[in-house]
PDB file of C-alpha atoms in Angstrom:
ATOM      1  CA  MET A1415      -4.932  11.369  -6.631  1.00 93.00           C
ATOM      2  CA  LYS A1416      -5.701   8.383  -8.830  1.00 96.00           C
ATOM      3  CA  ILE A1417      -5.108   4.761  -7.914  1.00 97.00           C
ATOM      4  CA  ALA A1418      -1.834   3.635  -9.489  1.00 96.00           C
ATOM      5  CA  GLU A1419       1.167   1.414  -8.788  1.00 93.00           C
ATOM      6  CA  ASN A1420       2.733   2.185  -5.370  1.00 93.00           C
ATOM      7  CA  THR A1421      -0.294   3.970  -3.918  1.00 96.00           C
ATOM      8  CA  VAL A1422      -2.039   3.009  -0.693  1.00 96.00           C
ATOM      9  CA  VAL A1423      -5.749   2.497  -1.243  1.00 97.00           C
ATOM     10  CA  GLY A1424      -8.493   2.497   1.394  1.00 97.00           C
ATOM     11  CA  LEU A1425     -11.872   1.039   0.429  1.00 97.00           C
ATOM     12  CA  THR A1426     -15.288   0.464   1.893  1.00 98.00           C
ATOM     13  CA  TYR A1427     -17.267  -2.245   0.148  1.00 97.00           C
ATOM     14  CA  GLU A1428     -19.709  -5.090   0.291  1.00 97.00           C
ATOM     15  CA  LEU A1429     -18.524  -8.368  -1.213  1.00 97.00           C
ATOM     16  CA  LYS A1430     -21.160 -10.761  -2.482  1.00 97.00           C
ATOM     17  CA  VAL A1431     -20.410 -14.119  -4.086  1.00 96.00           C
ATOM     18  CA  SER A1432     -22.265 -16.318  -6.534  1.00 95.00           C
ATOM     19  CA  LYS A1433     -21.604 -19.738  -7.980  1.00 89.00           C
ATOM     20  CA  GLU A1434     -22.668 -21.294 -11.244  1.00 80.00           C
ATOM     21  CA  ALA A1435     -23.894 -24.878 -11.120  1.00 69.00           C
ATOM     22  CA  ASP A1436     -25.300 -26.643 -14.179  1.00 66.00           C
ATOM     23  CA  GLU A1437     -25.529 -23.327 -16.083  1.00 68.00           C
ATOM     24  CA  ILE A1438     -27.685 -21.806 -13.289  1.00 71.00           C
ATOM     25  CA  GLU A1439     -26.059 -19.006 -11.317  1.00 71.00           C
ATOM     26  CA  SER A1440     -26.990 -18.644  -7.660  1.00 77.00           C
ATOM     27  CA  ALA A1441     -28.195 -15.277  -6.404  1.00 85.00           C
ATOM     28  CA  PRO A1442     -25.227 -13.340  -4.975  1.00 90.00           C
ATOM     29  CA  PHE A1443     -25.038 -13.473  -1.180  1.00 91.00           C
ATOM     30  CA  SER A1444     -23.069 -11.164   1.101  1.00 92.00           C
ATOM     31  CA  VAL A1445     -19.900 -12.563   2.697  1.00 92.00           C
ATOM     32  CA  GLU A1446     -18.040  -9.422   3.826  1.00 94.00           C
ATOM     33  CA  VAL A1447     -18.749  -5.759   4.526  1.00 96.00           C
ATOM     34  CA  ARG A1448     -15.976  -3.221   5.175  1.00 96.00           C
ATOM     35  CA  ASP A1449     -17.525   0.073   6.283  1.00 96.00           C
ATOM     36  CA  THR A1450     -16.117   3.448   7.337  1.00 95.00           C
ATOM     37  CA  GLU A1451     -15.489   2.043  10.835  1.00 95.00           C
ATOM     38  CA  ASP A1452     -13.230  -0.666   9.362  1.00 95.00           C
ATOM     39  CA  PRO A1453     -12.084   0.214   5.827  1.00 96.00           C
ATOM     40  CA  PHE A1454      -9.831  -2.153   3.874  1.00 96.00           C
ATOM     41  CA  TYR A1455      -6.345  -0.809   3.078  1.00 96.00           C
ATOM     42  CA  PHE A1456      -3.805  -2.311   0.693  1.00 96.00           C
ATOM     43  CA  LEU A1457      -0.674  -1.411  -1.246  1.00 95.00           C
ATOM     44  CA  PHE A1458      -1.680  -1.289  -4.907  1.00 96.00           C
ATOM     45  CA  GLY A1459       0.476  -3.609  -7.019  1.00 91.00           C
ATOM     46  CA  ALA A1460       1.749  -5.570  -4.007  1.00 88.00           C
ATOM     47  CA  SER A1461      -1.429  -7.117  -2.609  1.00 86.00           C
ATOM     48  CA  ASP A1462      -2.390 -10.783  -2.609  1.00 83.00           C
ATOM     49  CA  LEU A1463      -5.683  -9.811  -4.242  1.00 90.00           C
ATOM     50  CA  PRO A1464      -6.707 -11.137  -7.656  1.00 94.00           C
ATOM     51  CA  GLN A1465      -5.005  -9.137 -10.416  1.00 94.00           C
ATOM     52  CA  LYS A1466      -8.393  -8.417 -12.038  1.00 96.00           C
ATOM     53  CA  PHE A1467      -9.574  -6.718  -8.802  1.00 96.00           C
ATOM     54  CA  GLU A1468      -6.666  -4.259  -8.991  1.00 96.00           C
ATOM     55  CA  GLU A1469      -7.114  -3.767 -12.769  1.00 96.00           C
ATOM     56  CA  LEU A1470     -10.749  -2.738 -12.229  1.00 97.00           C
ATOM     57  CA  LEU A1471      -9.729  -0.141  -9.596  1.00 97.00           C
ATOM     58  CA  LEU A1472      -6.796   1.323 -11.552  1.00 97.00           C
ATOM     59  CA  GLY A1473      -7.241   5.050 -12.252  1.00 97.00           C
ATOM     60  CA  LYS A1474     -10.167   5.550  -9.863  1.00 97.00           C
ATOM     61  CA  GLU A1475     -10.007   8.472  -7.405  1.00 97.00           C
ATOM     62  CA  GLN A1476     -10.829   9.127  -3.760  1.00 97.00           C
ATOM     63  CA  GLY A1477     -14.595   9.532  -3.316  1.00 97.00           C
ATOM     64  CA  GLU A1478     -15.439   7.488  -6.417  1.00 98.00           C
ATOM     65  CA  ASP A1479     -17.952   4.625  -6.204  1.00 98.00           C
ATOM     66  CA  PHE A1480     -17.275   1.280  -7.860  1.00 98.00           C
ATOM     67  CA  SER A1481     -19.290  -1.782  -8.762  1.00 98.00           C
ATOM     68  CA  PHE A1482     -17.876  -4.758 -10.661  1.00 97.00           C
ATOM     69  CA  VAL A1483     -17.731  -8.550 -10.829  1.00 96.00           C
ATOM     70  CA  VAL A1484     -14.510 -10.565 -10.842  1.00 97.00           C
ATOM     71  CA  PRO A1485     -15.373 -13.889 -12.525  1.00 95.00           C
ATOM     72  CA  VAL A1486     -14.246 -17.116 -10.854  1.00 95.00           C
ATOM     73  CA  LEU A1487     -11.386 -17.768 -13.299  1.00 95.00           C
ATOM     74  CA  GLU A1488      -9.968 -14.257 -12.693  1.00 96.00           C
ATOM     75  CA  ALA A1489     -10.658 -14.435  -8.943  1.00 96.00           C
ATOM     76  CA  TYR A1490      -9.442 -17.497  -7.001  1.00 94.00           C
ATOM     77  CA  GLY A1491     -10.178 -20.117  -9.676  1.00 94.00           C
ATOM     78  CA  GLU A1492     -11.852 -23.495  -9.389  1.00 94.00           C
ATOM     79  CA  ILE A1493     -11.388 -25.989  -6.555  1.00 93.00           C
ATOM     80  CA  ASP A1494      -8.059 -27.851  -6.687  1.00 95.00           C
ATOM     81  CA  GLU A1495      -8.789 -31.416  -5.530  1.00 95.00           C
ATOM     82  CA  GLU A1496      -5.092 -31.879  -4.636  1.00 96.00           C
ATOM     83  CA  LEU A1497      -5.550 -29.292  -1.862  1.00 95.00           C
ATOM     84  CA  ILE A1498      -8.126 -31.514  -0.131  1.00 96.00           C
ATOM     85  CA  VAL A1499      -6.246 -33.938   2.112  1.00 95.00           C
ATOM     86  CA  ASN A1500      -6.657 -36.347   5.026  1.00 95.00           C
ATOM     87  CA  LEU A1501      -4.373 -35.703   7.986  1.00 94.00           C
ATOM     88  CA  PRO A1502      -4.031 -37.623  11.262  1.00 94.00           C
ATOM     89  CA  LYS A1503      -6.007 -36.008  14.068  1.00 92.00           C
ATOM     90  CA  SER A1504      -2.963 -36.589  16.317  1.00 91.00           C
ATOM     91  CA  GLN A1505      -1.183 -33.681  14.524  1.00 90.00           C
ATOM     92  CA  PHE A1506      -3.751 -31.328  16.065  1.00 91.00           C
ATOM     93  CA  SER A1507      -3.127 -32.098  19.740  1.00 87.00           C
ATOM     94  CA  GLY A1508      -3.223 -29.762  22.720  1.00 86.00           C
ATOM     95  CA  GLU A1509       0.585 -29.671  22.837  1.00 85.00           C
ATOM     96  CA  ASN A1510       0.531 -28.271  19.281  1.00 84.00           C
ATOM     97  CA  GLY A1511      -1.860 -25.507  20.375  1.00 87.00           C
ATOM     98  CA  PHE A1512      -5.155 -27.063  19.301  1.00 90.00           C
ATOM     99  CA  ASN A1513      -8.200 -27.939  21.379  1.00 88.00           C
ATOM    100  CA  PRO A1514     -11.084 -30.321  20.549  1.00 86.00           C
ATOM    101  CA  GLU A1515     -13.545 -27.450  19.919  1.00 88.00           C
ATOM    102  CA  MET A1516     -11.307 -26.229  17.082  1.00 91.00           C
ATOM    103  CA  LEU A1517     -11.627 -29.582  15.301  1.00 91.00           C
ATOM    104  CA  GLN A1518     -15.336 -29.258  14.481  1.00 92.00           C
ATOM    105  CA  GLU A1519     -16.530 -29.680  10.880  1.00 94.00           C
ATOM    106  CA  GLY A1520     -16.838 -26.321   9.109  1.00 93.00           C
ATOM    107  CA  ASN A1521     -14.186 -24.582  11.247  1.00 94.00           C
ATOM    108  CA  PHE A1522     -11.078 -22.992   9.765  1.00 93.00           C
ATOM    109  CA  LEU A1523      -7.816 -24.097  11.387  1.00 93.00           C
ATOM    110  CA  PRO A1524      -5.050 -21.491  11.708  1.00 90.00           C
ATOM    111  CA  LEU A1525      -1.897 -23.190  10.436  1.00 89.00           C
ATOM    112  CA  MET A1526       1.601 -22.348   9.198  1.00 85.00           C
ATOM    113  CA  ASP A1527       3.396 -23.663   6.147  1.00 83.00           C
ATOM    114  CA  GLU A1528       6.952 -25.040   6.253  1.00 84.00           C
ATOM    115  CA  ASP A1529       8.335 -21.488   5.812  1.00 86.00           C
ATOM    116  CA  GLY A1530       6.372 -20.120   8.777  1.00 85.00           C
ATOM    117  CA  TYR A1531       3.737 -18.271   6.731  1.00 84.00           C
ATOM    118  CA  PRO A1532       0.192 -18.304   8.123  1.00 85.00           C
ATOM    119  CA  MET A1533      -2.422 -20.271   6.223  1.00 88.00           C
ATOM    120  CA  GLN A1534      -5.755 -21.849   6.986  1.00 91.00           C
ATOM    121  CA  ALA A1535      -7.622 -25.019   6.177  1.00 94.00           C
ATOM    122  CA  LYS A1536     -11.329 -25.718   6.441  1.00 95.00           C
ATOM    123  CA  ILE A1537     -12.357 -28.935   8.203  1.00 96.00           C
ATOM    124  CA  LEU A1538     -14.645 -30.768   5.787  1.00 96.00           C
ATOM    125  CA  LYS A1539     -15.180 -33.993   7.730  1.00 95.00           C
ATOM    126  CA  ASP A1540     -14.167 -35.765  10.929  1.00 93.00           C
ATOM    127  CA  LEU A1541     -13.106 -39.267   9.899  1.00 94.00           C
ATOM    128  CA  GLY A1542     -12.338 -40.579  13.390  1.00 92.00           C
ATOM    129  CA  GLU A1543      -8.536 -40.957  13.471  1.00 93.00           C
ATOM    130  CA  GLU A1544      -8.158 -38.474  10.607  1.00 95.00           C
ATOM    131  CA  ILE A1545      -9.745 -35.211   9.486  1.00 95.00           C
ATOM    132  CA  LEU A1546     -10.442 -34.150   5.911  1.00 97.00           C
ATOM    133  CA  LEU A1547      -9.027 -30.653   5.301  1.00 96.00           C
ATOM    134  CA  ASP A1548      -9.501 -28.225   2.419  1.00 96.00           C
ATOM    135  CA  PHE A1549      -6.523 -25.913   1.823  1.00 95.00           C
ATOM    136  CA  ASN A1550      -8.214 -24.058  -1.085  1.00 95.00           C
ATOM    137  CA  HIS A1551      -8.841 -20.314  -0.638  1.00 92.00           C
ATOM    138  CA  PRO A1552     -12.287 -19.827   1.019  1.00 91.00           C
ATOM    139  CA  LEU A1553     -13.512 -17.892  -2.064  1.00 93.00           C
ATOM    140  CA  VAL A1554     -12.403 -20.500  -4.629  1.00 94.00           C
ATOM    141  CA  GLY A1555     -15.133 -21.399  -7.097  1.00 93.00           C
ATOM    142  CA  PHE A1556     -17.055 -18.124  -6.672  1.00 95.00           C
ATOM    143  CA  ASP A1557     -17.666 -15.028  -8.804  1.00 95.00           C
ATOM    144  CA  LEU A1558     -16.879 -11.982  -6.631  1.00 96.00           C
ATOM    145  CA  HIS A1559     -19.328  -9.041  -6.748  1.00 97.00           C
ATOM    146  CA  PHE A1560     -17.813  -5.845  -5.289  1.00 97.00           C
ATOM    147  CA  GLU A1561     -19.723  -2.637  -4.618  1.00 97.00           C
ATOM    148  CA  GLY A1562     -18.138   0.192  -2.676  1.00 98.00           C
ATOM    149  CA  ASN A1563     -16.331   3.492  -2.451  1.00 98.00           C
ATOM    150  CA  ILE A1564     -12.709   4.660  -2.672  1.00 98.00           C
ATOM    151  CA  GLU A1565     -12.161   6.206   0.781  1.00 97.00           C
ATOM    152  CA  GLU A1566      -8.503   7.191   0.408  1.00 96.00           C
ATOM    153  CA  VAL A1567      -5.674   7.173  -2.124  1.00 97.00           C
ATOM    154  CA  ARG A1568      -2.171   8.308  -1.136  1.00 97.00           C
ATOM    155  CA  GLU A1569       1.453   7.763  -2.103  1.00 95.00           C
ATOM    156  CA  ALA A1570       3.029   4.812  -0.342  1.00 94.00           C
ATOM    157  CA  THR A1571       5.953   5.632   1.964  1.00 94.00           C
ATOM    158  CA  GLU A1572       9.449   4.266   1.323  1.00 93.00           C
ATOM    159  CA  ASP A1573       9.009   1.873   4.272  1.00 92.00           C
ATOM    160  CA  GLU A1574       5.706   0.579   2.896  1.00 93.00           C
ATOM    161  CA  LEU A1575       7.258  -0.004  -0.523  1.00 90.00           C
ATOM    162  CA  ALA A1576      10.280  -1.735   1.011  1.00 91.00           C
ATOM    163  CA  HIS A1577       8.121  -3.995   3.210  1.00 89.00           C
ATOM    164  CA  GLY A1578       5.388  -4.590   0.610  1.00 88.00           C
ATOM    165  CA  HIS A1579       2.473  -3.655   2.875  1.00 88.00           C
ATOM    166  CA  VAL A1580       0.646  -0.714   4.479  1.00 91.00           C
ATOM    167  CA  HIS A1581       1.942   0.688   7.784  1.00 86.00           C
ATOM    168  CA  GLY A1582       0.228   2.929  10.321  1.00 75.00           C
ATOM    169  CA  ALA A1583      -3.308   2.948  11.679  1.00 66.00           C
ATOM    170  CA  HIS A1584      -4.672   0.792   8.835  1.00 63.00           C
ATOM    171  CA  GLY A1585      -1.648  -1.415   8.232  1.00 61.00           C
ATOM    172  CA  ALA A1586       0.645  -4.040   9.652  1.00 53.00           C
ATOM    173  CA  HIS A1587       2.625  -1.794  12.015  1.00 47.00           C
ATOM    174  CA  ASP A1588       1.883   1.168  14.233  1.00 42.00           C
ATOM    175  CA  GLU A1589       3.404   4.489  13.194  1.00 41.00           C
ATOM    176  CA  GLU A1590       7.048   4.511  14.229  1.00 39.00           C
TER     177      GLU A1590
END
């Protein structure tokens, strides 16, 4: 079966990233590996992945290898300075579920938006009474280099299509 709209896709891959600065591109470095012990599954056409990533997988079959680069502007884009904000440290108190160890520079804080959806912010700097947070996607500003294998391609179930995500052993819910 070929990868197409409304199929469930399971991948193994290594993701490397590189960044261009002053016309000089950094050597790609590895940031994530999904192997046969922990493959990555998603519902094709309904993922939060960059559209270019799905376009480059379209039509590939189970067992096929892939290797491609998703350039920064077709991946997560450039840094949005408006998503870098100062917030009072008092918002991250113990009664709100935070502890001091979580508030270290470089850590990612697990947060929720006003609609209850999970999100994260990276702590850039401790400013005393405030902390400087970056709400940009962690891979913003990078070219994404994918190399891997298509482990599985199958038709999505009606439940998966209705819910917009994969169910079962590799998805959001256990088999019902």
